């Protein structure tokens, strides 16, 4: 018969293994008797009996009673072995001598699973999805909608604006009064802000009236890029987000980068790039925050090095359009010494980048000032490479950028793009899809730009010029970005 959940779900930590630490207490009713049920990802314990085999939903037989757990979006029978692979994570961490995840101040801050273990990362990803599903379902629709998520950013903004994390030594306990003095903030406000942040696992109150670090707050205190990320999301992105719908009303369907939520929030008719260029400290913080985002394992340039046929243009020329300081070309030049590289970006960026290229690569990597909204000056190169450029621009400007390359293209020249591709809904773990779609909205609020599905990329090339042949692309295992390619099949347009 069906077992109906009538009690509560409690997630806690404690126990010997990673999976026994992720436990849930449920009360279920079978044969008019309420049973307390404790289960982890690798087993279910009720009364004095244990069913080995992971349980995340489905029908199971316990003694003579068959019960169905209604914690599936669509209840269905699940083979116990389907979730057993999650035990791989615990085994992997143990075999590699790696620490288990923790909220403790001394917990590891590097990614839980290295990039060279994609099957373990896949298990982690499914585990995240499963626990989020459980949380959301047990919460119920009303409480789910009333989570006051907007208030999270008040805490984050205050922590960033007043440098609260840095005011607390890593392994010390500090009173609210002392934090208030150090940060120049009212003590009551400090207490309210931090006690709210503690519900998000930022800081902890080991005894009444004193504050100490958790793993997450320690990162803000010690990692400047993470501190800049916290400040940028609350001071820049949040402000832009609150004005985005107003911008949509004021400028319906706009593709202009200065008709955005960011522009309204800043009281300007300039784009985000123009605004930041006029305020170097602000631009530096924004750039640091973006670097924090892209330095995760899923953005490693090694994916580009290993998963595109660079050798098919041996002794050829690669133009890195919008290539910043030449980080990508430096890595590529070391891997493919027969190639030659030209890094293009705006003058101040190029000036700084030219000073950072290793001396042994100075004859292989050249720098050139270039605005890709204008005609491409480098003729007859083999590859024009764009890494994370097009998602910053609306279709109107992406088409313009592509058309600006055409006068430089020889027959067979390639446009290679390393960028996001939106998935078909429901085809990847929900938490990963949510991050991509959040990035899509971020591009809307900042630039009126967007992330694109694969067919959107094909249409960009078709609309730019039918002589482009879009070859599609692939997402290397473990990479957050795709590698896309189009070939110029027209006659050489160069003089």
Short mmCIF file of C-alpha atoms in Angstrom, two decimals:
data_model
loop_
_atom_site.label_atom_id
_atom_site.label_comp_id
_atom_site.label_asym_id
_atom_site.label_seq_id
_atom_site.Cartn_x
_atom_site.Cartn_y
_atom_site.Cartn_z
CA UNK A 1 0.00 0.00 0.00
CA UNK A 2 1.08 3.60 -0.36
CA UNK A 3 2.95 5.27 2.44
CA UNK A 4 2.08 8.93 2.89
CA UNK A 5 4.59 11.37 4.29
CA UNK A 6 2.97 13.05 7.28
CA UNK A 7 5.95 14.39 9.17
CA UNK A 8 8.95 16.51 8.49
CA UNK A 9 12.28 16.31 6.70
CA UNK A 10 15.38 17.28 8.58
CA UNK A 11 18.75 17.47 6.84
CA UNK A 12 21.72 17.30 9.16
CA UNK A 13 25.38 16.40 9.40
CA UNK A 14 27.13 13.77 11.42
CA UNK A 15 28.26 10.20 11.04
CA UNK A 16 31.12 8.30 9.55
CA UNK A 17 30.77 8.72 5.80
CA UNK A 18 29.74 11.45 3.43
CA UNK A 19 26.42 9.77 2.81
CA UNK A 20 25.53 8.96 6.38
CA UNK A 21 26.07 12.67 7.02
CA UNK A 22 23.33 13.58 4.55
CA UNK A 23 20.39 12.18 6.47
CA UNK A 24 16.67 12.85 6.39
CA UNK A 25 14.12 12.06 9.07
CA UNK A 26 10.62 11.39 7.81
CA UNK A 27 7.48 10.16 9.46
CA UNK A 28 5.44 7.87 7.23
CA UNK A 29 2.20 6.08 7.91
CA UNK A 30 1.82 2.41 6.98
CA UNK A 31 -1.12 0.31 8.14
CA UNK A 32 -2.27 3.23 10.30
CA UNK A 33 1.03 3.24 12.19
CA UNK A 34 3.44 6.16 12.12
CA UNK A 35 7.02 5.08 11.51
CA UNK A 36 10.08 7.30 11.91
CA UNK A 37 12.30 6.75 8.90
CA UNK A 38 15.93 7.77 8.67
CA UNK A 39 17.56 7.43 5.30
CA UNK A 40 20.77 8.43 3.62
CA UNK A 41 21.80 8.11 0.04
CA UNK A 42 23.17 4.63 0.70
CA UNK A 43 20.44 3.12 2.82
CA UNK A 44 17.15 3.32 4.69
CA UNK A 45 16.81 2.52 8.38
CA UNK A 46 13.46 2.09 10.02
CA UNK A 47 12.78 0.44 13.31
CA UNK A 48 15.42 -2.26 13.67
CA UNK A 49 15.76 -3.10 9.97
CA UNK A 50 17.86 -1.61 7.21
CA UNK A 51 17.34 -1.74 3.48
CA UNK A 52 20.70 -1.46 1.82
CA UNK A 53 20.70 0.33 -1.49
CA UNK A 54 20.18 4.03 -2.02
CA UNK A 55 16.74 5.51 -2.00
CA UNK A 56 15.66 8.70 -3.71
CA UNK A 57 12.14 7.63 -4.60
CA UNK A 58 10.17 4.73 -5.95
CA UNK A 59 8.42 1.58 -4.76
CA UNK A 60 10.10 -0.78 -2.33
CA UNK A 61 8.98 -3.84 -0.36
CA UNK A 62 9.54 -3.76 3.39
CA UNK A 63 8.47 -7.00 5.09
CA UNK A 64 4.96 -7.42 3.73
CA UNK A 65 4.29 -3.74 3.11
CA UNK A 66 4.99 -2.05 -0.20
CA UNK A 67 5.26 1.72 -0.05
CA UNK A 68 5.68 4.43 -2.60
CA UNK A 69 7.55 7.56 -1.68
CA UNK A 70 5.81 10.59 -3.16
CA UNK A 71 8.91 12.78 -3.43
CA UNK A 72 9.23 12.56 -7.17
CA UNK A 73 7.95 15.21 -9.55
CA UNK A 74 6.43 12.20 -11.31
CA UNK A 75 6.38 9.25 -8.88
CA UNK A 76 8.00 6.25 -10.50
CA UNK A 77 9.73 3.04 -9.62
CA UNK A 78 13.50 3.43 -9.43
CA UNK A 79 16.03 0.62 -9.45
CA UNK A 80 18.11 0.85 -6.26
CA UNK A 81 21.29 0.50 -8.29
CA UNK A 82 20.55 3.74 -10.16
CA UNK A 83 21.66 5.91 -7.26
CA UNK A 84 24.43 3.66 -5.98
CA UNK A 85 26.94 5.48 -8.14
CA UNK A 86 26.75 8.40 -5.69
CA UNK A 87 28.84 6.30 -3.34
CA UNK A 88 31.59 6.83 -5.90
CA UNK A 89 32.15 10.32 -4.47
CA UNK A 90 32.91 9.06 -0.98
CA UNK A 91 35.14 6.30 -2.33
CA UNK A 92 36.91 8.75 -4.63
CA UNK A 93 37.63 11.27 -1.88
CA UNK A 94 38.95 8.52 0.38
CA UNK A 95 41.13 6.97 -2.33
CA UNK A 96 42.61 10.35 -3.24
CA UNK A 97 43.20 11.39 0.36
CA UNK A 98 40.87 14.37 -0.09
CA UNK A 99 38.86 15.98 2.68
CA UNK A 100 35.11 15.60 2.78
CA UNK A 101 32.99 18.74 2.38
CA UNK A 102 32.26 20.72 5.52
CA UNK A 103 30.97 24.12 6.63
CA UNK A 104 33.86 24.39 9.10
CA UNK A 105 36.26 27.30 8.80
CA UNK A 106 39.12 24.96 7.86
CA UNK A 107 37.16 23.10 5.18
CA UNK A 108 38.84 22.84 1.75
CA UNK A 109 38.00 25.70 -0.59
CA UNK A 110 39.11 24.13 -3.86
CA UNK A 111 36.50 22.33 -6.00
CA UNK A 112 35.29 19.12 -4.37
CA UNK A 113 35.98 17.08 -7.51
CA UNK A 114 38.96 17.86 -9.78
CA UNK A 115 38.41 18.29 -13.51
CA UNK A 116 40.16 15.00 -14.31
CA UNK A 117 37.34 12.95 -12.73
CA UNK A 118 34.27 13.73 -14.91
CA UNK A 119 32.32 10.64 -13.82
CA UNK A 120 32.66 11.68 -10.17
CA UNK A 121 31.59 15.22 -11.03
CA UNK A 122 28.52 13.79 -12.79
CA UNK A 123 27.60 11.91 -9.62
CA UNK A 124 28.07 15.08 -7.54
CA UNK A 125 25.85 16.99 -9.95
CA UNK A 126 23.04 14.45 -9.68
CA UNK A 127 23.36 14.47 -5.90
CA UNK A 128 22.96 18.27 -5.83
CA UNK A 129 19.84 17.99 -7.99
CA UNK A 130 18.33 15.30 -5.80
CA UNK A 131 18.85 17.17 -2.53
CA UNK A 132 17.47 20.39 -4.01
CA UNK A 133 14.40 18.53 -5.22
CA UNK A 134 13.83 17.10 -1.76
CA UNK A 135 14.22 20.54 -0.17
CA UNK A 136 11.80 22.22 -2.58
CA UNK A 137 9.15 19.52 -2.35
CA UNK A 138 9.18 19.31 1.43
CA UNK A 139 9.00 23.11 1.60
CA UNK A 140 5.76 23.17 -0.38
CA UNK A 141 4.67 25.72 -2.99
CA UNK A 142 3.64 28.52 -0.63
CA UNK A 143 6.78 28.50 1.52
CA UNK A 144 8.85 28.00 -1.61
CA UNK A 145 7.46 31.24 -3.04
CA UNK A 146 7.85 33.13 0.24
CA UNK A 147 11.56 32.63 0.86
CA UNK A 148 12.41 36.37 0.87
CA UNK A 149 15.34 35.71 -1.44
CA UNK A 150 15.68 39.44 -2.15
CA UNK A 151 16.78 39.96 1.45
CA UNK A 152 19.76 37.67 0.96
CA UNK A 153 21.37 40.44 -1.03
CA UNK A 154 20.99 42.97 1.80
CA UNK A 155 23.23 40.78 3.94
CA UNK A 156 25.65 40.20 1.08
CA UNK A 157 25.83 43.89 0.21
CA UNK A 158 26.46 44.90 3.82
CA UNK A 159 29.16 42.25 4.24
CA UNK A 160 30.86 43.51 1.11
CA UNK A 161 30.34 47.25 1.59
CA UNK A 162 31.56 47.31 5.21
CA UNK A 163 34.32 44.69 4.82
CA UNK A 164 32.80 42.70 7.66
CA UNK A 165 34.50 39.41 6.76
CA UNK A 166 37.94 41.00 6.91
CA UNK A 167 37.21 42.50 10.33
CA UNK A 168 37.10 39.05 11.93
CA UNK A 169 40.41 37.14 12.29
CA UNK A 170 40.08 33.67 10.78
CA UNK A 171 40.34 31.54 13.92
CA UNK A 172 39.05 34.06 16.45
CA UNK A 173 35.69 34.97 17.93
CA UNK A 174 34.68 38.64 17.88
CA UNK A 175 31.76 40.33 19.61
CA UNK A 176 29.10 42.18 17.66
CA UNK A 177 30.16 45.36 19.45
CA UNK A 178 33.76 45.01 18.29
CA UNK A 179 32.71 44.25 14.72
CA UNK A 180 30.51 47.35 14.75
CA UNK A 181 33.43 49.51 15.91
CA UNK A 182 35.85 48.05 13.38
CA UNK A 183 33.43 48.50 10.48
CA UNK A 184 31.84 51.78 11.55
CA UNK A 185 28.32 50.35 11.55
CA UNK A 186 25.56 50.45 14.16
CA UNK A 187 25.82 47.41 16.44
CA UNK A 188 22.15 46.46 16.12
CA UNK A 189 22.43 46.53 12.33
CA UNK A 190 25.57 44.38 12.44
CA UNK A 191 23.79 41.81 14.60
CA UNK A 192 20.72 41.74 12.34
CA UNK A 193 22.79 41.46 9.17
CA UNK A 194 25.10 38.73 10.46
CA UNK A 195 22.40 36.63 12.08
CA UNK A 196 20.59 36.65 8.77
CA UNK A 197 23.82 35.74 6.96
CA UNK A 198 24.30 32.86 9.39
CA UNK A 199 21.12 31.26 8.08
CA UNK A 200 22.94 31.16 4.73
CA UNK A 201 25.98 29.53 6.40
CA UNK A 202 28.00 32.74 6.25
CA UNK A 203 29.60 33.14 9.70
CA UNK A 204 28.43 31.40 12.86
CA UNK A 205 27.68 32.35 16.47
CA UNK A 206 29.56 29.75 18.56
CA UNK A 207 28.25 31.33 21.75
CA UNK A 208 25.82 34.15 22.29
CA UNK A 209 27.09 37.54 21.23
CA UNK A 210 30.24 36.47 19.38
CA UNK A 211 30.88 35.75 15.72
CA UNK A 212 33.32 33.40 14.00
CA UNK A 213 33.99 32.33 10.44
CA UNK A 214 32.60 29.44 8.43
CA UNK A 215 34.23 28.11 5.26
CA UNK A 216 32.25 30.50 3.04
CA UNK A 217 32.86 33.66 5.08
CA UNK A 218 36.55 32.79 5.31
CA UNK A 219 36.72 32.79 1.51
CA UNK A 220 35.33 36.33 1.45
CA UNK A 221 37.91 37.40 4.03
CA UNK A 222 40.94 35.81 2.34
CA UNK A 223 40.15 35.64 -1.38
CA UNK A 224 39.96 39.12 -2.90
CA UNK A 225 38.29 37.83 -6.04
CA UNK A 226 35.49 36.30 -3.98
CA UNK A 227 35.17 39.53 -1.98
CA UNK A 228 34.89 41.39 -5.29
CA UNK A 229 32.30 38.86 -6.48
CA UNK A 230 30.13 39.50 -3.40
CA UNK A 231 30.44 43.27 -3.83
CA UNK A 232 29.81 43.20 -7.58
CA UNK A 233 26.74 40.98 -7.42
CA UNK A 234 25.13 43.22 -4.81
CA UNK A 235 26.36 46.66 -5.92
CA UNK A 236 26.19 46.15 -9.70
CA UNK A 237 24.13 43.13 -10.77
CA UNK A 238 21.41 43.42 -8.13
CA UNK A 239 20.88 47.11 -8.86
CA UNK A 240 20.66 46.38 -12.59
CA UNK A 241 18.30 43.45 -12.00
CA UNK A 242 15.80 45.58 -10.08
CA UNK A 243 15.49 47.92 -13.08
CA UNK A 244 15.46 45.35 -15.88
CA UNK A 245 11.69 44.96 -16.14
CA UNK A 246 11.36 48.76 -16.15
CA UNK A 247 13.85 48.84 -19.02
CA UNK A 248 11.80 46.21 -20.86
CA UNK A 249 8.73 48.43 -20.50
CA UNK A 250 10.57 51.58 -21.55
CA UNK A 251 12.48 49.96 -24.45
CA UNK A 252 10.43 46.96 -25.68
CA UNK A 253 12.57 44.40 -27.50
CA UNK A 254 15.64 46.64 -27.46
CA UNK A 255 18.98 45.23 -28.56
CA UNK A 256 20.89 48.35 -27.56
CA UNK A 257 23.46 48.00 -24.76
CA UNK A 258 22.55 51.38 -23.25
CA UNK A 259 18.80 50.68 -22.89
CA UNK A 260 19.12 48.25 -20.01
CA UNK A 261 18.40 47.75 -16.35
CA UNK A 262 22.01 48.70 -15.69
CA UNK A 263 21.59 52.00 -17.53
CA UNK A 264 18.40 52.86 -15.61
CA UNK A 265 19.98 51.89 -12.27
CA UNK A 266 22.94 54.15 -12.99
CA UNK A 267 20.92 57.03 -14.44
CA UNK A 268 22.89 56.97 -17.67
CA UNK A 269 22.51 56.54 -21.41
CA UNK A 270 25.83 54.69 -21.62
CA UNK A 271 26.53 50.96 -21.75
CA UNK A 272 28.04 49.01 -18.86
CA UNK A 273 31.42 48.94 -20.61
CA UNK A 274 31.39 52.71 -21.11
CA UNK A 275 30.40 53.34 -17.50
CA UNK A 276 33.10 51.04 -16.13
CA UNK A 277 35.77 52.46 -18.42
CA UNK A 278 35.22 55.87 -16.78
CA UNK A 279 35.74 54.48 -13.27
CA UNK A 280 38.95 52.38 -13.10
CA UNK A 281 38.51 51.13 -9.48
CA UNK A 282 34.97 50.02 -10.25
CA UNK A 283 36.11 48.38 -13.49
CA UNK A 284 38.92 46.58 -11.67
CA UNK A 285 36.49 45.18 -9.10
CA UNK A 286 34.07 44.08 -11.83
CA UNK A 287 36.87 42.37 -13.75
CA UNK A 288 38.08 40.62 -10.62
CA UNK A 289 34.57 39.33 -9.93
CA UNK A 290 34.26 37.95 -13.46
CA UNK A 291 37.63 36.28 -13.04
CA UNK A 292 36.36 34.59 -9.88
CA UNK A 293 33.49 33.19 -11.95
CA UNK A 294 35.61 31.94 -14.84
CA UNK A 295 38.48 30.46 -12.85
CA UNK A 296 36.41 27.43 -11.91
CA UNK A 297 37.46 24.11 -13.40
CA UNK A 298 34.69 24.24 -16.02
CA UNK A 299 36.34 27.23 -17.72
CA UNK A 300 39.87 25.89 -17.98
CA UNK A 301 41.54 26.70 -21.29
CA UNK A 302 42.80 23.12 -21.43
CA UNK A 303 39.38 22.12 -22.78
CA UNK A 304 39.98 24.37 -25.79
CA UNK A 305 43.52 23.10 -26.25
CA UNK A 306 42.52 19.42 -26.12
CA UNK A 307 39.23 19.48 -28.01
CA UNK A 308 39.81 21.44 -31.20
CA UNK A 309 41.97 20.42 -34.17
CA UNK A 310 44.48 23.27 -33.98
CA UNK A 311 47.08 21.19 -35.79
CA UNK A 312 45.09 21.27 -39.02
CA UNK A 313 46.39 24.82 -39.47
CA UNK A 314 50.03 24.10 -38.60
CA UNK A 315 52.22 27.11 -39.31
CA UNK A 316 49.03 29.12 -39.65
CA UNK A 317 47.82 32.29 -37.95
CA UNK A 318 45.22 32.50 -35.20
CA UNK A 319 43.63 35.87 -34.41
CA UNK A 320 42.22 36.04 -30.87
CA UNK A 321 39.51 38.68 -31.25
CA UNK A 322 38.73 40.40 -27.96
CA UNK A 323 41.55 38.34 -26.46
CA UNK A 324 42.22 40.60 -23.45
CA UNK A 325 45.77 40.12 -22.12
CA UNK A 326 46.44 37.10 -24.32
CA UNK A 327 45.88 34.41 -21.70
CA UNK A 328 44.35 32.00 -24.23
CA UNK A 329 47.06 32.55 -26.83
CA UNK A 330 49.81 32.06 -24.27
CA UNK A 331 48.44 28.62 -23.41
CA UNK A 332 47.84 27.74 -27.05
CA UNK A 333 51.31 28.89 -28.12
CA UNK A 334 52.92 26.60 -25.56
CA UNK A 335 50.85 23.65 -26.78
CA UNK A 336 51.19 24.39 -30.51
CA UNK A 337 54.56 26.07 -31.13
CA UNK A 338 54.12 26.02 -34.92
CA UNK A 339 51.17 28.43 -34.77
CA UNK A 340 51.38 32.22 -34.80
CA UNK A 341 49.00 34.38 -32.78
CA UNK A 342 47.64 37.92 -32.89
CA UNK A 343 45.76 39.16 -29.83
CA UNK A 344 43.26 41.96 -30.48
CA UNK A 345 41.49 44.18 -27.96
CA UNK A 346 40.98 47.84 -27.13
CA UNK A 347 44.15 49.96 -26.70
CA UNK A 348 44.42 50.09 -22.86
CA UNK A 349 43.92 46.32 -22.62
CA UNK A 350 46.46 45.54 -25.33
CA UNK A 351 49.00 47.87 -23.76
CA UNK A 352 48.83 45.95 -20.49
CA UNK A 353 48.71 42.54 -22.16
CA UNK A 354 51.84 43.08 -24.22
CA UNK A 355 53.79 43.51 -20.98
CA UNK A 356 52.69 40.14 -19.59
CA UNK A 357 53.49 37.78 -22.47
CA UNK A 358 56.41 35.44 -21.63
CA UNK A 359 59.62 36.53 -23.33
CA UNK A 360 60.10 33.12 -24.95
CA UNK A 361 56.77 33.59 -26.77
CA UNK A 362 57.23 37.19 -27.85
CA UNK A 363 58.02 36.16 -31.43
CA UNK A 364 54.88 33.96 -31.60
CA UNK A 365 52.32 36.31 -30.02
CA UNK A 366 51.70 39.82 -31.31
CA UNK A 367 49.26 42.40 -29.93
CA UNK A 368 47.06 44.73 -31.95
CA UNK A 369 44.55 47.40 -30.95
CA UNK A 370 41.21 46.62 -32.59
CA UNK A 371 37.52 47.31 -32.00
CA UNK A 372 35.55 44.34 -33.32
CA UNK A 373 32.61 46.61 -34.12
CA UNK A 374 34.79 47.80 -36.99
CA UNK A 375 36.28 46.01 -40.01
CA UNK A 376 38.88 43.32 -39.29
CA UNK A 377 42.35 44.54 -40.35
CA UNK A 378 44.17 41.17 -40.27
CA UNK A 379 43.74 39.53 -43.67
CA UNK A 380 44.04 35.85 -44.62
CA UNK A 381 44.39 34.37 -41.14
CA UNK A 382 43.43 30.73 -40.72
CA UNK A 383 41.33 31.04 -37.56
CA UNK A 384 39.51 33.96 -35.97
CA UNK A 385 38.94 32.93 -32.37
CA UNK A 386 36.28 34.43 -30.08
CA UNK A 387 36.29 33.27 -26.46
CA UNK A 388 33.27 34.38 -24.42
CA UNK A 389 32.63 37.41 -26.63
CA UNK A 390 29.30 36.92 -28.36
CA UNK A 391 27.25 36.34 -25.21
CA UNK A 392 28.02 39.99 -24.33
CA UNK A 393 26.18 41.24 -27.41
CA UNK A 394 22.66 41.16 -28.80
CA UNK A 395 21.99 39.47 -32.15
CA UNK A 396 22.16 42.81 -33.95
CA UNK A 397 25.74 43.41 -32.85
CA UNK A 398 26.84 39.76 -33.16
CA UNK A 399 25.83 39.84 -36.81
CA UNK A 400 27.75 43.09 -37.21
CA UNK A 401 30.84 41.53 -35.60
CA UNK A 402 30.69 38.56 -37.97
CA UNK A 403 30.18 40.76 -41.01
CA UNK A 404 33.16 42.85 -39.94
CA UNK A 405 35.35 39.76 -40.33
CA UNK A 406 34.24 39.00 -43.90
CA UNK A 407 36.54 41.46 -45.73
CA UNK A 408 39.52 39.69 -44.13
CA UNK A 409 38.48 36.10 -44.86
CA UNK A 410 40.08 33.75 -47.31
CA UNK A 411 38.20 30.70 -48.55
CA UNK A 412 38.26 28.03 -45.84
CA UNK A 413 38.99 30.46 -43.01
CA UNK A 414 37.38 29.40 -39.73
CA UNK A 415 35.49 31.26 -37.07
CA UNK A 416 35.99 29.37 -33.79
CA UNK A 417 33.86 30.35 -30.81
CA UNK A 418 34.25 29.27 -27.18
CA UNK A 419 31.03 30.27 -25.46
CA UNK A 420 27.90 29.16 -23.64
CA UNK A 421 25.16 27.15 -25.32
CA UNK A 422 21.77 26.94 -23.65
CA UNK A 423 20.46 23.37 -23.31
CA UNK A 424 17.09 22.02 -24.28
CA UNK A 425 14.95 22.40 -21.13
CA UNK A 426 15.33 19.48 -18.76
CA UNK A 427 18.31 17.88 -20.51
CA UNK A 428 20.93 18.72 -17.88
CA UNK A 429 20.91 18.78 -14.07
CA UNK A 430 18.45 21.43 -12.99
CA UNK A 431 20.94 23.36 -10.83
CA UNK A 432 23.33 23.68 -13.76
CA UNK A 433 20.54 24.74 -16.09
CA UNK A 434 19.45 27.34 -13.53
CA UNK A 435 22.95 28.84 -13.52
CA UNK A 436 23.01 29.10 -17.30
CA UNK A 437 19.57 30.67 -17.46
CA UNK A 438 20.54 33.05 -14.67
CA UNK A 439 23.54 34.05 -16.76
CA UNK A 440 21.14 34.63 -19.65
CA UNK A 441 19.16 37.09 -17.50
CA UNK A 442 22.38 38.72 -16.30
CA UNK A 443 23.31 39.44 -19.91
CA UNK A 444 19.84 40.95 -20.40
CA UNK A 445 20.18 43.26 -17.39
CA UNK A 446 23.70 44.40 -18.32
CA UNK A 447 23.83 44.55 -22.12
CA UNK A 448 20.51 43.49 -23.65
CA UNK A 449 22.52 40.50 -24.82
CA UNK A 450 21.80 36.83 -24.30
CA UNK A 451 22.92 33.24 -24.13
CA UNK A 452 21.96 31.13 -27.15
CA UNK A 453 20.76 27.66 -28.04
CA UNK A 454 22.63 25.76 -30.75
CA UNK A 455 20.14 26.73 -33.46
CA UNK A 456 20.48 30.39 -32.42
CA UNK A 457 24.20 30.17 -33.15
CA UNK A 458 23.48 28.66 -36.56
CA UNK A 459 21.04 31.47 -37.32
CA UNK A 460 23.61 34.14 -36.42
CA UNK A 461 25.92 32.89 -39.16
CA UNK A 462 23.06 32.45 -41.62
CA UNK A 463 21.87 36.00 -41.01
CA UNK A 464 25.40 37.40 -41.18
CA UNK A 465 26.10 35.84 -44.58
CA UNK A 466 24.91 32.59 -46.25
CA UNK A 467 28.49 31.93 -47.36
CA UNK A 468 29.27 30.94 -43.78
CA UNK A 469 28.78 27.21 -43.16
CA UNK A 470 28.03 26.52 -39.53
CA UNK A 471 29.62 23.21 -38.55
CA UNK A 472 28.01 22.93 -35.15
CA UNK A 473 29.99 22.31 -32.02
CA UNK A 474 30.58 20.20 -28.96
CA UNK A 475 30.83 20.61 -25.22
CA UNK A 476 33.89 18.78 -23.91
CA UNK A 477 33.23 16.61 -20.87
CA UNK A 478 33.66 18.78 -17.77
CA UNK A 479 33.62 22.08 -19.65
CA UNK A 480 31.00 24.77 -19.09
CA UNK A 481 31.63 26.19 -22.55
CA UNK A 482 31.14 24.80 -26.03
CA UNK A 483 33.54 24.94 -28.96
CA UNK A 484 31.67 26.09 -32.08
CA UNK A 485 32.96 26.38 -35.62
CA UNK A 486 31.92 28.01 -38.88
CA UNK A 487 33.82 27.95 -42.17
CA UNK A 488 33.91 30.70 -44.80
CA UNK A 489 32.93 28.98 -48.05
CA UNK A 490 32.82 32.07 -50.20
CA UNK A 491 35.64 33.18 -52.42
CA UNK A 492 38.44 35.11 -50.81
CA UNK A 493 37.25 38.63 -50.08
CA UNK A 494 40.70 39.99 -49.29
CA UNK A 495 42.62 42.29 -51.58
#
